XYZ file of C-alpha atoms in Angstrom:
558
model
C -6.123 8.977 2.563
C -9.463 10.172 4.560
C -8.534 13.609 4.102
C -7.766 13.309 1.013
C -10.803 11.507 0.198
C -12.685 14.410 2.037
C -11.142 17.111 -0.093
C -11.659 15.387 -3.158
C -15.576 14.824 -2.169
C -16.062 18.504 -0.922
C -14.014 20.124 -4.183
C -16.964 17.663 -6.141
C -20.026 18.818 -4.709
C -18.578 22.678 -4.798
C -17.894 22.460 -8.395
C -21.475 20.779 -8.705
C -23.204 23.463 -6.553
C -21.130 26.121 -8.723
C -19.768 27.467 -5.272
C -17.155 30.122 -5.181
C -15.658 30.284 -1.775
C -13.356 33.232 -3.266
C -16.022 35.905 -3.346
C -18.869 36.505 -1.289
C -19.957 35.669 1.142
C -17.624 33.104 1.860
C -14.705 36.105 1.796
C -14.957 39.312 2.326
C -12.878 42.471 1.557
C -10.145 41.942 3.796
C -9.663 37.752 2.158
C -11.474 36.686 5.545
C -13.888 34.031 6.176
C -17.445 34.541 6.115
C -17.678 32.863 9.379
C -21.327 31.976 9.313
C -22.018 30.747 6.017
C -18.793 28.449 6.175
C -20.156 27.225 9.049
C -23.612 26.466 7.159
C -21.708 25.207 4.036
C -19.551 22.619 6.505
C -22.996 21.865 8.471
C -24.715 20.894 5.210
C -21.942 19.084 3.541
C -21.073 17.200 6.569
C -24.041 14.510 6.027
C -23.436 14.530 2.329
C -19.783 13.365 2.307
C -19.571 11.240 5.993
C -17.622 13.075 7.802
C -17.853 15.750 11.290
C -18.859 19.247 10.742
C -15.414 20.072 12.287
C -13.631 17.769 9.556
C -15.632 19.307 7.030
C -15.131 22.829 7.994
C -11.492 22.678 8.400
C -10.629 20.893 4.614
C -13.364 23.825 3.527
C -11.420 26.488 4.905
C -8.325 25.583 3.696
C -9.688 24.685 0.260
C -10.885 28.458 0.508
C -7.675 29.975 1.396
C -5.920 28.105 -1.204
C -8.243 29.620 -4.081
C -8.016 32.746 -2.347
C -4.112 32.681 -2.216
C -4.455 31.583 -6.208
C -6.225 34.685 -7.039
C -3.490 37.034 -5.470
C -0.439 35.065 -6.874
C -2.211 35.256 -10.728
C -2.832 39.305 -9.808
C 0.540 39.264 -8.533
C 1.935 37.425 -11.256
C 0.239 39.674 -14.355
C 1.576 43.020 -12.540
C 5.353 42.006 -11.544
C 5.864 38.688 -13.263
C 6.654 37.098 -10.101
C 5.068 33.626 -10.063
C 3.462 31.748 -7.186
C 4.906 28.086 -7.118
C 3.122 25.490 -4.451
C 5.479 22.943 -2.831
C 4.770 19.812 -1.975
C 6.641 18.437 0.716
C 6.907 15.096 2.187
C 4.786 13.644 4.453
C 6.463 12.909 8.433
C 4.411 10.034 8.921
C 1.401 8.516 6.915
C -1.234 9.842 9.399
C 0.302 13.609 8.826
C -1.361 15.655 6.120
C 0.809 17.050 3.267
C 2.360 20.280 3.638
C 1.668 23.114 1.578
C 4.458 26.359 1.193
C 4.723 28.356 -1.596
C 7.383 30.338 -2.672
C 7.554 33.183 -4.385
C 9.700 33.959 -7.350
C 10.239 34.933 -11.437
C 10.513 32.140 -13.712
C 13.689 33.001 -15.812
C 16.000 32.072 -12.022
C 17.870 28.685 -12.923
C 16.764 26.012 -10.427
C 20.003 25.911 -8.787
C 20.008 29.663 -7.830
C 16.286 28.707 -6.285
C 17.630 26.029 -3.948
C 20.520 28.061 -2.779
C 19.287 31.290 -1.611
C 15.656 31.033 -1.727
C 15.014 27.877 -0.333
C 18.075 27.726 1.695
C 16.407 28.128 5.338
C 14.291 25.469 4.867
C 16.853 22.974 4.072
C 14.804 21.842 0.732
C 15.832 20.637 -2.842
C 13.165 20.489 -5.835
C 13.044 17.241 -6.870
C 12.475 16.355 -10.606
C 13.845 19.734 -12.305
C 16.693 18.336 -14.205
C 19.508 19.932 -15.048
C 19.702 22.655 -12.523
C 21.405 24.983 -14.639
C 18.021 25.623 -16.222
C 15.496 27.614 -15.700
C 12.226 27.219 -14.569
C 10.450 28.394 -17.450
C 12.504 26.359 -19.628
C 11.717 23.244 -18.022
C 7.815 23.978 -17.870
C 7.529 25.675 -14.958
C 4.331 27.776 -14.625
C 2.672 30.420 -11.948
C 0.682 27.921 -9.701
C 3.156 25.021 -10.366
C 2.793 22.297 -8.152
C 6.440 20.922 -7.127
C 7.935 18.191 -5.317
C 10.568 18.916 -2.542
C 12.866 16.927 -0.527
C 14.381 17.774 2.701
C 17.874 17.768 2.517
C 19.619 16.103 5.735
C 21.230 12.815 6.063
C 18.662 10.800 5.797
C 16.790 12.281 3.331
C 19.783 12.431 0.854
C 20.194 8.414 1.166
C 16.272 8.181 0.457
C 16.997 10.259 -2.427
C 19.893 8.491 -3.833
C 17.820 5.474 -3.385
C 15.086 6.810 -5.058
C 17.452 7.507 -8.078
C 18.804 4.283 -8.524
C 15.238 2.958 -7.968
C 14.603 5.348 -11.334
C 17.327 4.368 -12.889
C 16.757 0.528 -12.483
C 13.044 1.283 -13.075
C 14.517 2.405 -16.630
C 17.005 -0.199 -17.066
C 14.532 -3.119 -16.265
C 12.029 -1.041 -18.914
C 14.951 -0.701 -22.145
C 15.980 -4.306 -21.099
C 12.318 -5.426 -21.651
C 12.100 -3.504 -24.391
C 15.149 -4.898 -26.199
C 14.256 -8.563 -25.273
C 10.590 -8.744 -26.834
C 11.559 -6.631 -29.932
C 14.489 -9.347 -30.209
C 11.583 -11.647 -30.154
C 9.012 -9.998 -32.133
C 11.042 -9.769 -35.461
C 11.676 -13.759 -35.334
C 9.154 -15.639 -37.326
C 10.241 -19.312 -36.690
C 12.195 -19.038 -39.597
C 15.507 -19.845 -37.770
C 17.263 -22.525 -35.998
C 14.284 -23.681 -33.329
C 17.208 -25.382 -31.642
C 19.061 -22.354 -30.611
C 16.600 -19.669 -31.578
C 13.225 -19.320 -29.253
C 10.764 -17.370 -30.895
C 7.007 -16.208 -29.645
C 3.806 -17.174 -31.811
C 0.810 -15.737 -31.459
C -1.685 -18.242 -31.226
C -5.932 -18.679 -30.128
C -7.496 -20.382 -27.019
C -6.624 -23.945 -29.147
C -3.392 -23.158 -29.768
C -3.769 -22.489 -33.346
C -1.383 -19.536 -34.814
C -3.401 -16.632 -35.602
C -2.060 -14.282 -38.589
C -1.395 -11.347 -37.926
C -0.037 -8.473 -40.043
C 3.879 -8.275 -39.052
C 3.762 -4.756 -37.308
C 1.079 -5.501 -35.645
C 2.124 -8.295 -34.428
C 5.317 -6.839 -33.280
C 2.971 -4.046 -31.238
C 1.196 -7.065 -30.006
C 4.604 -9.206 -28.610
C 5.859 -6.359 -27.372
C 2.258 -5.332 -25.382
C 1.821 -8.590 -24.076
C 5.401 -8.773 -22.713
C 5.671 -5.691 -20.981
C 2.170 -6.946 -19.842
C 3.778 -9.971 -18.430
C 6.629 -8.236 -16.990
C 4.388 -6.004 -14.704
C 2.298 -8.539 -13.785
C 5.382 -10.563 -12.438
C 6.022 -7.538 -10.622
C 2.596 -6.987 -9.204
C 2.810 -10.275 -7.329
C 5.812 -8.959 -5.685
C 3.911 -5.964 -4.688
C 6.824 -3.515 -6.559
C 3.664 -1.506 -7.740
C 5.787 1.406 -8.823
C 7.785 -0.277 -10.676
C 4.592 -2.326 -12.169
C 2.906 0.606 -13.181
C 5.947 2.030 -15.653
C 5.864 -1.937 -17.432
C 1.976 -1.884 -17.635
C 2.063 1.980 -19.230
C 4.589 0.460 -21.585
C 2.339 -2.128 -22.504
C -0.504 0.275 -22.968
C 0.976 2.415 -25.665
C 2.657 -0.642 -27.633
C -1.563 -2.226 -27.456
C -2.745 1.594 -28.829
C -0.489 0.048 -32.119
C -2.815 -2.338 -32.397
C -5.970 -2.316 -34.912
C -9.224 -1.410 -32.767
C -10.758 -4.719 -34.062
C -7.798 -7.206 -32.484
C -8.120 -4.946 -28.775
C -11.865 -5.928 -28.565
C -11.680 -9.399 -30.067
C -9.319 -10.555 -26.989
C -9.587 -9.694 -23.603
C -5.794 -9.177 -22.877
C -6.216 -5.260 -23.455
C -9.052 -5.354 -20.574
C -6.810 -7.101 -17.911
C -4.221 -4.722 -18.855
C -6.342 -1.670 -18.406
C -7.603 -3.528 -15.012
C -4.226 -3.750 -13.829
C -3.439 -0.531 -14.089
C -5.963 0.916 -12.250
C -5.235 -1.934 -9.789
C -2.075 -0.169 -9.478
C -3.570 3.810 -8.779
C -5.427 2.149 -6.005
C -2.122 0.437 -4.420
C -0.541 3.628 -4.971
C -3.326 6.054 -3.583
C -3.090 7.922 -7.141
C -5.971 9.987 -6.372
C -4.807 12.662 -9.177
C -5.336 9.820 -11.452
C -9.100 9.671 -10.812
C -10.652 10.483 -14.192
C -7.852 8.806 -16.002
C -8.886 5.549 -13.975
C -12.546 5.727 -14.950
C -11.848 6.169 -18.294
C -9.193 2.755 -18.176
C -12.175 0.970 -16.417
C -14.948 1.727 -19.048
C -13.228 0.741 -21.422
C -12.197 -2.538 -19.583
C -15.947 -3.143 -19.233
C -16.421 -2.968 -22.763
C -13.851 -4.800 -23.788
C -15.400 -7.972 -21.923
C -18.990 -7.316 -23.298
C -17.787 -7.535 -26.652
C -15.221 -10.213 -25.878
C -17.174 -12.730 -24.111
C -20.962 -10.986 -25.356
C -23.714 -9.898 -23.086
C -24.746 -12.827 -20.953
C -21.036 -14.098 -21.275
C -22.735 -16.605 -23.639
C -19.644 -16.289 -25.784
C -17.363 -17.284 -23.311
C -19.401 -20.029 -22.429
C -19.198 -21.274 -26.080
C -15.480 -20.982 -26.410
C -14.888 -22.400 -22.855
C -17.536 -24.204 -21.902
C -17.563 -22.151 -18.173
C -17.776 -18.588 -17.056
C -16.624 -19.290 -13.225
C -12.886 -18.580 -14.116
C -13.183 -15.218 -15.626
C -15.590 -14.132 -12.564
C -12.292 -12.959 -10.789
C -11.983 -10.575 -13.600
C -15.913 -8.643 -12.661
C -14.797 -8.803 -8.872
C -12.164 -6.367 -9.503
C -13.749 -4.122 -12.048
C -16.790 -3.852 -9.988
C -14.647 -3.476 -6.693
C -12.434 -0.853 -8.357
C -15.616 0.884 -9.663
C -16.657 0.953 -5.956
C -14.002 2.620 -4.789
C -13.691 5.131 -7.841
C -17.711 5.996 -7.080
C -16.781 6.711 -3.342
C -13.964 8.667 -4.081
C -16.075 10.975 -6.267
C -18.517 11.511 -3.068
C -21.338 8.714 -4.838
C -21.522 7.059 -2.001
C -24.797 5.352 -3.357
C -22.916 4.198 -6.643
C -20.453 2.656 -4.627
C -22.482 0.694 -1.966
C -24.188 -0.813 -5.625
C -21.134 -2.081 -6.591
C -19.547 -3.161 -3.616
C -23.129 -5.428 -3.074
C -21.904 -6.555 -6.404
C -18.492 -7.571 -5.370
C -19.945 -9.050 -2.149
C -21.817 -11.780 -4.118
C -19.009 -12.667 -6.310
C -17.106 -12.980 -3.679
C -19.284 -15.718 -1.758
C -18.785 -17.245 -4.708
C -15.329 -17.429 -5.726
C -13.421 -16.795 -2.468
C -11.596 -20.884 -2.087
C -13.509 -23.609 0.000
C -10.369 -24.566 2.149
C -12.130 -28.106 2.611
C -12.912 -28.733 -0.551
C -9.086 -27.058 -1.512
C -7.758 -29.640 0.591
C -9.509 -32.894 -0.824
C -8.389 -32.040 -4.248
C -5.076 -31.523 -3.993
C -5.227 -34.879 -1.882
C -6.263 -35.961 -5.529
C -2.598 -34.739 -6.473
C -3.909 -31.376 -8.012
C -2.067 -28.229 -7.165
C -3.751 -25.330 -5.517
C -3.765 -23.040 -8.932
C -5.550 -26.444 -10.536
C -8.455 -26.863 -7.237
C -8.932 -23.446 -7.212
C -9.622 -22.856 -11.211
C -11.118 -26.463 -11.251
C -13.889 -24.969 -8.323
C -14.551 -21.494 -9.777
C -14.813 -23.629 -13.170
C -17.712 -25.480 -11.378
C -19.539 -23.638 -9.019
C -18.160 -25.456 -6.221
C -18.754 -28.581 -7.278
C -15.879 -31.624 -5.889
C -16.418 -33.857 -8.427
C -17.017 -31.820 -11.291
C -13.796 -29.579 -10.376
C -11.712 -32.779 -10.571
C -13.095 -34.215 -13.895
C -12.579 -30.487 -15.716
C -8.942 -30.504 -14.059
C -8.318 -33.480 -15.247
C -10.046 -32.457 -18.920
C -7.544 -29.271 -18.776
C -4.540 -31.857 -18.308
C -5.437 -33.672 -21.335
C -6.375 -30.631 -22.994
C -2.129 -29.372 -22.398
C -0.528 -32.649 -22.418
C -2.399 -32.985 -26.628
C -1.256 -29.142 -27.233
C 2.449 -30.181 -25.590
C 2.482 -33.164 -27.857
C 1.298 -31.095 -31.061
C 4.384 -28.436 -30.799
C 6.832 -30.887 -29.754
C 5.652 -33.093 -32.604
C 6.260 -30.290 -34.787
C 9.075 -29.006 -33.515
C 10.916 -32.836 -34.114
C 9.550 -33.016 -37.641
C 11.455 -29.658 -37.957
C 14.682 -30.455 -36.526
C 14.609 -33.590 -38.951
C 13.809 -31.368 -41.729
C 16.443 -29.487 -41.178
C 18.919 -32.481 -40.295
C 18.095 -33.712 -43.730
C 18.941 -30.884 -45.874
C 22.307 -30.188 -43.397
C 23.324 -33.699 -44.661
C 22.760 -32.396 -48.300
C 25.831 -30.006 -46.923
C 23.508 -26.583 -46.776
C 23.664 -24.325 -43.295
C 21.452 -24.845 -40.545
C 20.656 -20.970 -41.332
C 19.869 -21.828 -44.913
C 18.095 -24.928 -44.041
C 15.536 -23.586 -41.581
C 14.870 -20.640 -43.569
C 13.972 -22.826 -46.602
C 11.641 -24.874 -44.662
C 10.161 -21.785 -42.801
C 9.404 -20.254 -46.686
C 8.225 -23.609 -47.297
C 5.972 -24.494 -44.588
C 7.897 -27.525 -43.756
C 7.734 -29.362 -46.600
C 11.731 -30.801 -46.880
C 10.689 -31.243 -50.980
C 10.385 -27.053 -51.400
C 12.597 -26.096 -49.160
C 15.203 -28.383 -51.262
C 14.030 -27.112 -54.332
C 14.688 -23.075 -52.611
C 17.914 -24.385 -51.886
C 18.635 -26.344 -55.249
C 17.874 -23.513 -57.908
C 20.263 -21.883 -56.879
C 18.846 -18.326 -58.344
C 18.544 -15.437 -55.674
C 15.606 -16.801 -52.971
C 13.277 -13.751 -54.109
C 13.279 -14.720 -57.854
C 13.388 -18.925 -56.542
C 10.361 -18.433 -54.461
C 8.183 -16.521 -57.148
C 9.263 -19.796 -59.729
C 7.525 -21.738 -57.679
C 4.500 -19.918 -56.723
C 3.859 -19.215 -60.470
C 3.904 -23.300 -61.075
C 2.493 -24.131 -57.839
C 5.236 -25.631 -56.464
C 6.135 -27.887 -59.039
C 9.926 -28.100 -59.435
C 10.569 -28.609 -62.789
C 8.298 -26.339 -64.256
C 9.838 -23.807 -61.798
C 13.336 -24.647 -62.785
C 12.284 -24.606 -66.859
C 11.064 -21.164 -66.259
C 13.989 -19.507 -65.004
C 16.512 -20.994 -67.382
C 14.250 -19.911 -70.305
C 14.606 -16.537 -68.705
C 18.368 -16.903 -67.549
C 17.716 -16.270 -63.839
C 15.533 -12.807 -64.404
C 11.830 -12.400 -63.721
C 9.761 -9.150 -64.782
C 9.509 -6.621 -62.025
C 5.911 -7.114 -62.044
C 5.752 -10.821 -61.094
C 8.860 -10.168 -58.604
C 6.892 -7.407 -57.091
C 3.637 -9.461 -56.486
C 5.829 -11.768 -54.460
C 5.036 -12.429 -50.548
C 7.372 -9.797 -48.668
C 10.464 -11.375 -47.359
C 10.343 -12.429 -43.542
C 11.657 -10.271 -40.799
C 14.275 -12.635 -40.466
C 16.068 -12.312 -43.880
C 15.731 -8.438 -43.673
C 17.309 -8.266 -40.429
C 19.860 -10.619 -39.725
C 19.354 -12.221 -36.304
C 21.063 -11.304 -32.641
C 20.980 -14.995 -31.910
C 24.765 -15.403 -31.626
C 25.009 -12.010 -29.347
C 25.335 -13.735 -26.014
C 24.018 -10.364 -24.432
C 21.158 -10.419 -26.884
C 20.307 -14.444 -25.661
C 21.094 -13.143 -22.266
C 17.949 -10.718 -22.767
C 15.933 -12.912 -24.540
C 15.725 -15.828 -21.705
C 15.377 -12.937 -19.333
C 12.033 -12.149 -20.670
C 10.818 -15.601 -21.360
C 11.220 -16.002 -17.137
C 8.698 -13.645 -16.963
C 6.278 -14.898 -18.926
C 3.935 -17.443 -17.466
C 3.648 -21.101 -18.781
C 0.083 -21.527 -17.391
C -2.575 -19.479 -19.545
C -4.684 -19.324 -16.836
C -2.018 -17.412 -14.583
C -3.669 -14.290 -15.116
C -7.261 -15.978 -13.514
C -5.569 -17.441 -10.577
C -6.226 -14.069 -8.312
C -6.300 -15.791 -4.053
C -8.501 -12.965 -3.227
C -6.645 -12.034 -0.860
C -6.002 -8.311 -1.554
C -9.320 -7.806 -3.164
C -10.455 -9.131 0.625
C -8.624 -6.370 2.080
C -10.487 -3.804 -0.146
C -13.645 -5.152 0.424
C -13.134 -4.600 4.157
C -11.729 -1.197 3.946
C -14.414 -0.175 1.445
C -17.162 -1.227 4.013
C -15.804 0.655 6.879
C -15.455 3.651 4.224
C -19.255 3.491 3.544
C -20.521 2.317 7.092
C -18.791 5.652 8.205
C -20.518 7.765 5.734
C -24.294 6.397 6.528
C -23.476 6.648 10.473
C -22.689 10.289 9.881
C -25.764 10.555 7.881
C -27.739 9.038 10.230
């Protein structure tokens, strides 16, 4: 990653400098090094980026013989057509550099003739070009391609099979996620709540928030493939992680602009993401990163305001969502140092540092509150919460358990008064289908919903009866007789839409479809916290490595 990290830096300040190493001086005539002024470039970067003159001159040269190499294949290329492909071959060991071959070759060859006879005495496959009947230029391949390859031998072939079923489980786990929340997102609680789960929406009380239906269907279907990489972040499959959490980017781009920066779900996301690059060492996805972490930063300022002074008013505590800064700042770090601003990224890291002192657990004071019979999510939240404080940390835990147990009580108050509902009209002899729809159209109330039931008109032309008369029965039932059953388009049309759930008739008996649908709930955290309850622990490891990064570069520069 060093190297890397050196390449990067020098290919930064040579773009800055507007440095050609292609043309003189740096080559001459004959595509030779200038000797002298490489060795002056390398001398004066070397205190720049951190690293030996001898580092730096090497990763210059090459950088200069792979521009220069670039310039003859494009020359090449215009004259005969024959294009100059780079291949990227694995690595032997993490400490080993990548390898760079290129081979030469016109684009209309079908990728199995390539691996055959061109590529044959290496003992190579391309990896990715799918089918291999095609051709190159057919499936985007350009002069100055970059390409994976794979050794093919024993060993290699079972790392590639495994690679293939990791892809194809990878895609799998992404449909079956897929199916599961849409399942989800087109039930609106209008259903059986005995045998049909369904996902609301709902604020930091607990209250149901309204939401247009598609966008709330972008927005179950964000958060749960948001969920889904997150449970696979904790079990370090970052890969894997990374394909969920894309999948949960595009669904949130479905969402209005004004729901992404009221909530600060779309910042984590964007957080975790980059979280990801880093675990991966996605260096190519540099600028993409910045651009995920800006707008992570603005998401919070608008979510919880400047001086998180909004945050404090909805939660009365900022301590929690510290965690959340850590990261960004400590992913900014590394970002900065990456891009050869070593200055920018000593800021931030001093940044990180003091959040850290902060919010990195108090073993002792761990210990004597789960003596208390709190768990360690609880002590830790309960400390951040308070600055540190013992005794405060147990009263707010304690606050947050009352706080869940009155919420818990509220839906499973609700949820009996709807199962008696619905008990009720069953007795009357109507479906459990018909019955909860009823009392879904009628908010509950077991009088409408029997009246839906009782007209016995078509539940469009029912439902508009009784909006017209407020709800009053008899009115409602006067006024359809007088019109035999038939209401003018106009007054059917300014109806309420039908629910999702009479449009589309549900999957709920589909044992594969409730197979997928309690899949996804495992997933999805029953703490709403979960997402706050970060050990440290890795960010600890970054911290470190980010200080002997930057300790390095001001050594050399000394």
């Amino acid at each position: 990653m060093a190297e890397e990290n050196l390449e990067a830096k020098l290919k930064h300040h040579l773009k800055q400098d507007k440095i050609q190493l292609w043309n003189p001086p740096y080559t001459n005539d004959n595509n030779e090094p200038g000797k002298t002024q490489m060795q002056d470039l390398a001398e004066g970067y070397a205190p720049m980026v951190g690293f030996a003159v001898s580092e730096v001159g090497s990763v210059l040269e090459a950088i200069r013989a792979q521009t220069v190499k670039r310039g003859q294949g494009n020359k090449a290329f215009k004259e005969t057509c024959v294009a100059t492909l780079e291949l990227m071959l694995p690595r032997d060991g993490k400490k080993e550099t990548k390898k760079k071959n290129y081979l030469e070759t016109k684009l209309d060859f079908p990728v199995q003739e390539i691996m055959n006879s061109r590529m044959a005495t290496w003992l190579y496959v391309m990896n990715g070009l799918h089918p291999p009947e095609q051709r190159l230029d057919e499936q985007g391949v350009r002069n100055n391609s970059k390409i994976m390859v794979l050794r093919v031998n024993e060993e290699d072939r079972r790392r590639q099979i495994t690679e293939e079923e990791q892809k194809k489980n990878q895609k799998e786990s992404i449909d079956r996620t897929q199916k599961g929340f849409q399942i989800l997102s087109e039930r609106d609680g209008s259903e059986d709540p005995e045998t049909t789960p369904f996902l609301e929406i709902a604020d930091q009380k607990g209250n149901p928030l309204q939401i247009p239906h598609e966008e709330k269907k972008a927005l179950i279907l964000a958060m749960g493939f948001h969920e889904k990489g997150r449970s696979l972040l904790k079990r370090k499959q970052h890969d894997n992680a990374l394909c969920h959490l894309l999948q949960a980017d595009q669904q949130f781009g479905r969402c209005g602009s004004a729901l992404l920066t009221s909530v600060d779900n779309y910042a984590v996301l964007q957080l975790d993401i980059v979280w990801c690059y880093q675990a991966l060492e996605a260096l190519s996805c540099l600028d993409d990163g910045k651009m995920r972490l800006q707008k992570a930063e603005d998401c919070f300022l608008h979510c919880y305001g400047e001086q998180q002074q909004r945050l404090l008013m909805i939660k009365g505590s900022q301590g929690r969502e510290e965690v959340l800064f850590l990261r960004l700042y400590l992913l900014q770090s590394l970002l900065s140092y990456v891009e050869g601003n070593d200055s920018q990224a000593a800021q931030q890291l001093q940044k990180v540092e003091s959040l850290y002192s902060r919010l990195c657990p108090d073993l002792d004071k761990m210990t004597q509150l789960m003596s208390l019979g709190f768990s360690e999510r609880e002590a830790r939240l309960g400390l951040r919460a308070c600055q540190g404080d013992i005794e405060e940390a147990a009263m707010h835990i304690t606050n947050r358990r009352q706080e869940r147990e009155a919420l818990k009580e509220r839906e499973e108050a609700k949820r009996s008064s709807r199962l008696e509902a619905v008990a009720v009209l069953t007795e009357m002899g109507y479906s459990r289908a018909d019955a909860s729809r009823a009392l879904h159209q009628a908010q509950g109330d077991v009088n409408r919903a029997y009246a839906l039931l009782y007209l016995g008109f078509e539940r469009q032309v029912s439902e508009t009866a009784l909006r017209l008369t407020d709800g009053d029965l008899q009115l409602a039932t006067h006024l359809l007789l007088d019109n035999q059953g038939v209401l003018s388009p106009d007054l059917l049309s300014a109806s309420p839409p039908s629910s999702p759930s009479e449009e589309h008739s549900s999957s709920s008996d589909d044992p594969k479809d409730r197979e997928l649908v309690n899949e996804v709930l495992e997933d999805i955290s029953r703490h709403e916290e979960d997402y706050l309850d970060l050990t440290l622990e890795e960010e600890s490891e970054l911290i470190a490595t980010m200080k002997s990064y930057l300790s390095r570069g001001n050594a050399h520069a000394v």
